[in-house]
Short mmCIF file of C-alpha atoms in Angstrom, two decimals:
data_model
loop_
_atom_site.label_atom_id
_atom_site.label_comp_id
_atom_site.label_asym_id
_atom_site.label_seq_id
_atom_site.Cartn_x
_atom_site.Cartn_y
_atom_site.Cartn_z
CA MET A 1015 -1.05 34.22 77.48
CA ARG A 1016 -4.15 36.55 76.88
CA ILE A 1017 -5.43 38.78 79.71
CA TYR A 1018 -9.09 39.86 79.84
CA ALA A 1019 -9.98 42.89 81.88
CA ALA A 1020 -13.12 42.71 83.98
CA LYS A 1021 -14.84 45.57 85.66
CA ASP A 1022 -15.20 44.02 89.09
CA TYR A 1023 -15.49 40.71 90.79
CA LYS A 1024 -18.96 40.00 89.38
CA ASP A 1025 -17.89 40.86 85.86
CA MET A 1026 -14.83 38.46 86.28
CA SER A 1027 -16.95 35.74 87.58
CA ARG A 1028 -19.42 35.81 84.66
CA LYS A 1029 -16.56 35.97 82.07
CA ALA A 1030 -14.99 32.91 83.77
CA ALA A 1031 -18.28 30.98 83.72
CA ASN A 1032 -18.51 31.86 80.10
CA LEU A 1033 -15.44 30.13 79.16
CA ILE A 1034 -15.95 27.06 81.49
CA SER A 1035 -19.42 26.49 80.27
CA ALA A 1036 -18.10 26.84 76.67
CA GLN A 1037 -15.88 24.01 77.40
CA VAL A 1038 -18.63 21.87 78.93
CA ILE A 1039 -20.81 22.51 75.88
CA MET A 1040 -17.99 21.75 73.35
CA LYS A 1041 -16.99 18.56 75.08
CA PRO A 1042 -19.72 17.22 77.31
CA ASP A 1043 -17.28 14.62 78.89
CA ALA A 1044 -14.42 17.15 79.47
CA VAL A 1045 -12.07 16.78 82.37
CA LEU A 1046 -12.28 20.00 84.44
CA GLY A 1047 -9.44 20.98 86.85
CA LEU A 1048 -11.20 22.97 89.66
CA ALA A 1049 -9.96 25.30 92.29
CA THR A 1050 -11.25 26.52 95.58
CA GLY A 1051 -11.00 29.79 97.73
CA SER A 1052 -13.06 32.71 97.47
CA THR A 1053 -12.01 33.72 93.84
CA PRO A 1054 -13.97 31.13 91.94
CA VAL A 1055 -17.05 31.20 94.10
CA GLY A 1056 -18.89 33.58 91.95
CA ALA A 1057 -18.14 31.73 88.62
CA TYR A 1058 -19.57 28.53 90.37
CA GLU A 1059 -22.73 30.42 91.27
CA GLN A 1060 -23.16 31.49 87.68
CA LEU A 1061 -22.65 27.91 86.32
CA ARG A 1062 -25.30 26.78 88.91
CA GLU A 1063 -27.74 29.38 87.60
CA TRP A 1064 -27.19 28.30 83.93
CA HIS A 1065 -27.53 24.64 84.88
CA ASP A 1066 -30.88 25.34 86.73
CA LYS A 1067 -32.03 27.15 83.39
CA GLY A 1068 -31.25 24.04 81.49
CA ASP A 1069 -28.34 25.56 79.63
CA LEU A 1070 -25.59 23.29 81.07
CA ASP A 1071 -25.43 19.43 81.38
CA PHE A 1072 -22.55 18.10 83.70
CA SER A 1073 -23.70 14.52 83.71
CA ALA A 1074 -20.72 13.28 81.74
CA ILE A 1075 -18.11 15.86 83.19
CA ARG A 1076 -15.15 14.52 85.12
CA SER A 1077 -13.37 16.77 87.55
CA VAL A 1078 -10.07 16.80 89.42
CA ASN A 1079 -9.38 19.30 92.21
CA LEU A 1080 -6.08 21.13 92.69
CA ASP A 1081 -5.58 20.33 96.59
CA GLU A 1082 -6.81 19.42 99.92
CA TYR A 1083 -5.74 20.25 103.37
CA LYS A 1084 -3.80 17.39 105.11
CA GLY A 1085 -5.71 16.07 108.19
CA LEU A 1086 -9.14 17.13 107.14
CA SER A 1087 -12.03 14.71 106.18
CA GLY A 1088 -14.30 15.50 103.35
CA GLU A 1089 -17.05 16.14 105.89
CA HIS A 1090 -15.11 19.08 107.63
CA ASP A 1091 -16.66 22.28 106.58
CA GLN A 1092 -13.13 23.85 105.76
CA SER A 1093 -12.11 20.90 103.61
CA TYR A 1094 -12.03 21.43 99.93
CA ARG A 1095 -14.14 18.43 99.06
CA TYR A 1096 -16.83 20.09 101.34
CA PHE A 1097 -16.30 23.34 99.55
CA MET A 1098 -16.81 21.96 96.19
CA ASN A 1099 -19.99 19.96 97.34
CA HIS A 1100 -21.44 23.21 98.90
CA ASN A 1101 -20.53 25.36 96.01
CA LEU A 1102 -21.02 23.29 92.83
CA PHE A 1103 -21.32 19.54 92.95
CA ASP A 1104 -24.55 19.36 95.17
CA HIS A 1105 -26.19 21.65 92.81
CA VAL A 1106 -25.64 20.38 89.38
CA ASN A 1107 -26.26 16.91 87.85
CA ILE A 1108 -22.56 15.82 87.88
CA LYS A 1109 -21.92 12.45 89.15
CA LYS A 1110 -20.12 12.48 92.50
CA GLU A 1111 -18.22 9.27 91.44
CA ASN A 1112 -16.78 11.53 88.69
CA THR A 1113 -15.46 14.07 90.86
CA ASN A 1114 -11.91 13.78 92.48
CA VAL A 1115 -10.31 15.60 95.32
CA PRO A 1116 -7.02 14.31 97.09
CA SER A 1117 -7.85 12.50 100.39
CA GLY A 1118 -6.61 14.59 103.32
CA LEU A 1119 -7.04 11.50 105.64
CA ALA A 1120 -4.90 9.09 103.74
CA GLN A 1121 -2.52 7.30 106.04
CA ASP A 1122 0.31 7.47 103.57
CA ALA A 1123 0.04 10.96 102.03
CA GLU A 1124 2.94 10.23 99.60
CA ALA A 1125 1.16 7.25 98.11
CA GLU A 1126 -2.14 9.22 97.89
CA CYS A 1127 -0.15 11.77 95.92
CA ARG A 1128 1.01 9.09 93.51
CA ARG A 1129 -2.56 7.73 93.25
CA TYR A 1130 -3.82 11.09 92.39
CA ASP A 1131 -1.42 11.50 89.53
CA GLY A 1132 -2.54 8.24 88.33
CA VAL A 1133 -6.14 9.33 88.32
CA ILE A 1134 -5.37 12.30 86.29
CA ARG A 1135 -3.54 10.13 83.75
CA GLU A 1136 -6.42 7.55 83.66
CA LEU A 1137 -8.76 10.43 82.71
CA GLY A 1138 -6.46 11.37 79.67
CA GLY A 1139 -5.31 14.59 81.29
CA ILE A 1140 -7.16 17.96 82.12
CA ASP A 1141 -9.07 19.89 79.33
CA LEU A 1142 -9.43 23.04 81.32
CA GLN A 1143 -7.59 23.86 84.55
CA LEU A 1144 -9.09 26.69 86.72
CA LEU A 1145 -6.65 28.50 88.99
CA GLY A 1146 -6.64 31.41 91.49
CA ILE A 1147 -3.47 33.11 92.47
CA GLY A 1148 -1.92 33.76 95.89
CA GLY A 1149 -0.68 37.19 97.04
CA ASN A 1150 2.86 35.42 96.82
CA GLY A 1151 2.21 34.03 93.44
CA HIS A 1152 1.20 30.57 94.53
CA ILE A 1153 -1.09 28.42 92.28
CA GLY A 1154 -2.80 25.43 94.04
CA PHE A 1155 -0.62 25.15 97.12
CA ASN A 1156 2.57 25.34 95.23
CA GLU A 1157 4.32 27.84 97.33
CA PRO A 1158 7.43 29.92 96.33
CA CYS A 1159 10.45 27.51 96.58
CA ASP A 1160 13.56 26.91 94.98
CA VAL A 1161 12.34 24.18 92.24
CA PHE A 1162 9.01 23.66 90.60
CA GLU A 1163 7.58 20.38 91.83
CA LYS A 1164 6.30 18.24 89.06
CA GLY A 1165 3.76 15.86 90.56
CA THR A 1166 1.13 16.06 93.28
CA HIS A 1167 2.97 16.30 96.48
CA VAL A 1168 2.73 17.20 100.19
CA VAL A 1169 3.54 20.91 101.11
CA THR A 1170 4.27 22.91 104.06
CA LEU A 1171 1.94 25.92 103.92
CA THR A 1172 3.65 29.24 104.48
CA GLU A 1173 2.75 31.42 107.30
CA GLU A 1174 1.43 34.06 104.74
CA THR A 1175 -0.85 31.41 103.07
CA ARG A 1176 -2.09 30.17 106.59
CA ARG A 1177 -2.81 33.77 107.57
CA SER A 1178 -4.66 34.43 104.28
CA ASN A 1179 -6.81 31.32 104.99
CA ALA A 1180 -7.38 31.84 108.75
CA ARG A 1181 -10.33 33.85 107.94
CA PHE A 1182 -12.25 30.68 107.28
CA PHE A 1183 -11.37 29.16 110.65
CA SER A 1184 -12.00 30.17 114.14
CA SER A 1185 -8.25 30.91 114.56
CA ILE A 1186 -5.09 30.49 112.66
CA ASP A 1187 -4.19 27.78 115.10
CA GLU A 1188 -6.86 25.81 113.31
CA VAL A 1189 -5.52 26.24 109.90
CA PRO A 1190 -3.71 22.99 108.82
CA THR A 1191 0.14 23.37 108.43
CA HIS A 1192 0.13 21.01 105.40
CA ALA A 1193 -1.64 20.20 102.21
CA LEU A 1194 -1.74 17.77 99.27
CA THR A 1195 -1.35 19.77 95.97
CA MET A 1196 -1.32 19.01 92.34
CA GLY A 1197 2.10 19.87 91.04
CA ILE A 1198 3.28 22.45 88.44
CA GLY A 1199 3.74 19.53 86.00
CA GLY A 1200 0.04 18.52 86.41
CA ILE A 1201 -1.19 21.98 86.11
CA MET A 1202 1.01 22.68 82.98
CA SER A 1203 -0.09 19.45 81.29
CA ALA A 1204 -3.65 20.81 81.15
CA LYS A 1205 -4.80 21.70 77.40
CA LYS A 1206 -6.05 25.00 78.66
CA VAL A 1207 -5.39 27.20 81.83
CA LEU A 1208 -7.83 29.81 83.16
CA LEU A 1209 -6.49 31.96 86.03
CA LEU A 1210 -8.68 34.29 87.79
CA ALA A 1211 -7.54 37.24 89.95
CA SER A 1212 -9.47 39.69 92.00
CA GLY A 1213 -8.43 42.51 94.41
CA GLU A 1214 -5.51 44.95 94.91
CA ALA A 1215 -3.79 42.32 96.97
CA LYS A 1216 -3.25 40.17 93.97
CA ALA A 1217 -1.68 43.10 91.72
CA GLN A 1218 1.84 42.61 92.51
CA ALA A 1219 1.68 38.73 92.11
CA LEU A 1220 0.03 39.01 88.91
CA TYR A 1221 2.24 41.51 87.23
CA ASP A 1222 5.21 39.40 88.52
CA SER A 1223 3.69 36.19 86.98
CA CYS A 1224 2.83 37.79 83.71
CA PHE A 1225 5.88 40.04 83.26
CA GLY A 1226 8.70 38.96 85.53
CA PRO A 1227 11.24 36.24 85.03
CA VAL A 1228 10.04 32.51 85.13
CA THR A 1229 11.03 31.36 88.55
CA PRO A 1230 9.87 28.90 91.28
CA GLY A 1231 9.93 32.01 93.66
CA VAL A 1232 6.83 33.11 91.79
CA PRO A 1233 5.14 29.75 90.96
CA ALA A 1234 2.42 31.29 88.69
CA SER A 1235 5.22 32.69 86.26
CA VAL A 1236 5.61 29.20 84.99
CA LEU A 1237 2.45 29.81 83.08
CA GLN A 1238 4.31 32.04 80.67
CA LEU A 1239 5.68 28.65 79.26
CA HIS A 1240 2.20 27.25 78.63
CA ASN A 1241 0.58 27.78 75.05
CA ASP A 1242 -3.02 28.35 75.98
CA VAL A 1243 -3.38 30.51 79.16
CA VAL A 1244 -6.34 32.88 79.70
CA ILE A 1245 -6.26 35.35 82.61
CA ILE A 1246 -9.36 37.20 83.77
CA ALA A 1247 -8.79 39.89 86.33
CA ASP A 1248 -10.67 42.83 87.68
CA GLU A 1249 -9.43 46.16 87.56
CA ALA A 1250 -7.94 46.19 91.17
CA ALA A 1251 -5.86 43.12 90.25
CA LEU A 1252 -4.73 44.66 86.93
CA ALA A 1253 -3.77 48.04 88.64
CA MET A 1254 0.16 47.31 88.47
CA ILE A 1255 -0.07 45.73 85.03
CA ARG A 1256 -1.87 48.83 83.58
CA GLN A 1257 0.56 51.18 85.44
CA LYS A 1258 3.76 49.60 84.30
CA THR A 1259 2.72 48.62 80.61
CA GLY A 1260 0.53 51.42 79.80
CA TRP A 1261 -2.18 49.00 78.72
CA GLU A 1262 -5.60 50.63 78.52
CA GLY A 1263 -7.72 48.22 76.74
CA GLU A 1264 -9.93 45.05 77.52
CA VAL A 1265 -7.67 42.38 75.96
CA TYR A 1266 -3.93 42.18 76.27
CA ASP A 1267 -1.84 39.51 74.47
CA ASN A 1268 1.29 38.88 76.13
#
């Protein structure tokens, strides 16, 4: 696990985009595992800029997204399919048929989860998985619980997560109560994992994930067991790590 310090959100986003673009350049038909939420928006913006300059070609890239709200269509402006279209897919030359997001409207959600795991297997696995981290340590929508869920599954969102996401909706009552999410097994099977963290609200979770025990109570802590994890975090998110470890540099190998 290697941690890179970023000065601020903009610096974090550019560093993340550099790593993602390197993957695209090195393997033009790579499978990218993509994330949503406010954290990766800046990285997607930078990737769009480099694509517009002719530096990046997404024409052979395949993608799989981490999750989707149960009950929302891809046209709903708070769905993660809509998010990806709006923030990346509509602005680069990726083929939409090569982009994959779980269906929030599947009549049989459990069958949709099995189908989605099959899609990932058929693609040959994920080359680079992008992650954010929740204030409670969740990755994707894998919430703190008693066991690590291996495959894609339906999860009941915690009140903390729903409150955090309520800023994107008119009220918390409109925030879905369930989601379909890639499981810990799917995330851990990626060849490389890139986790981004920004803001002081993520400081405790980031410290616990990197330096605490590996426990499903802090889902991101499982990344300690992955052999190729890069974390890029801004100074606010790194505050507790710096305080408790005495780290003062720009790169930390844990």
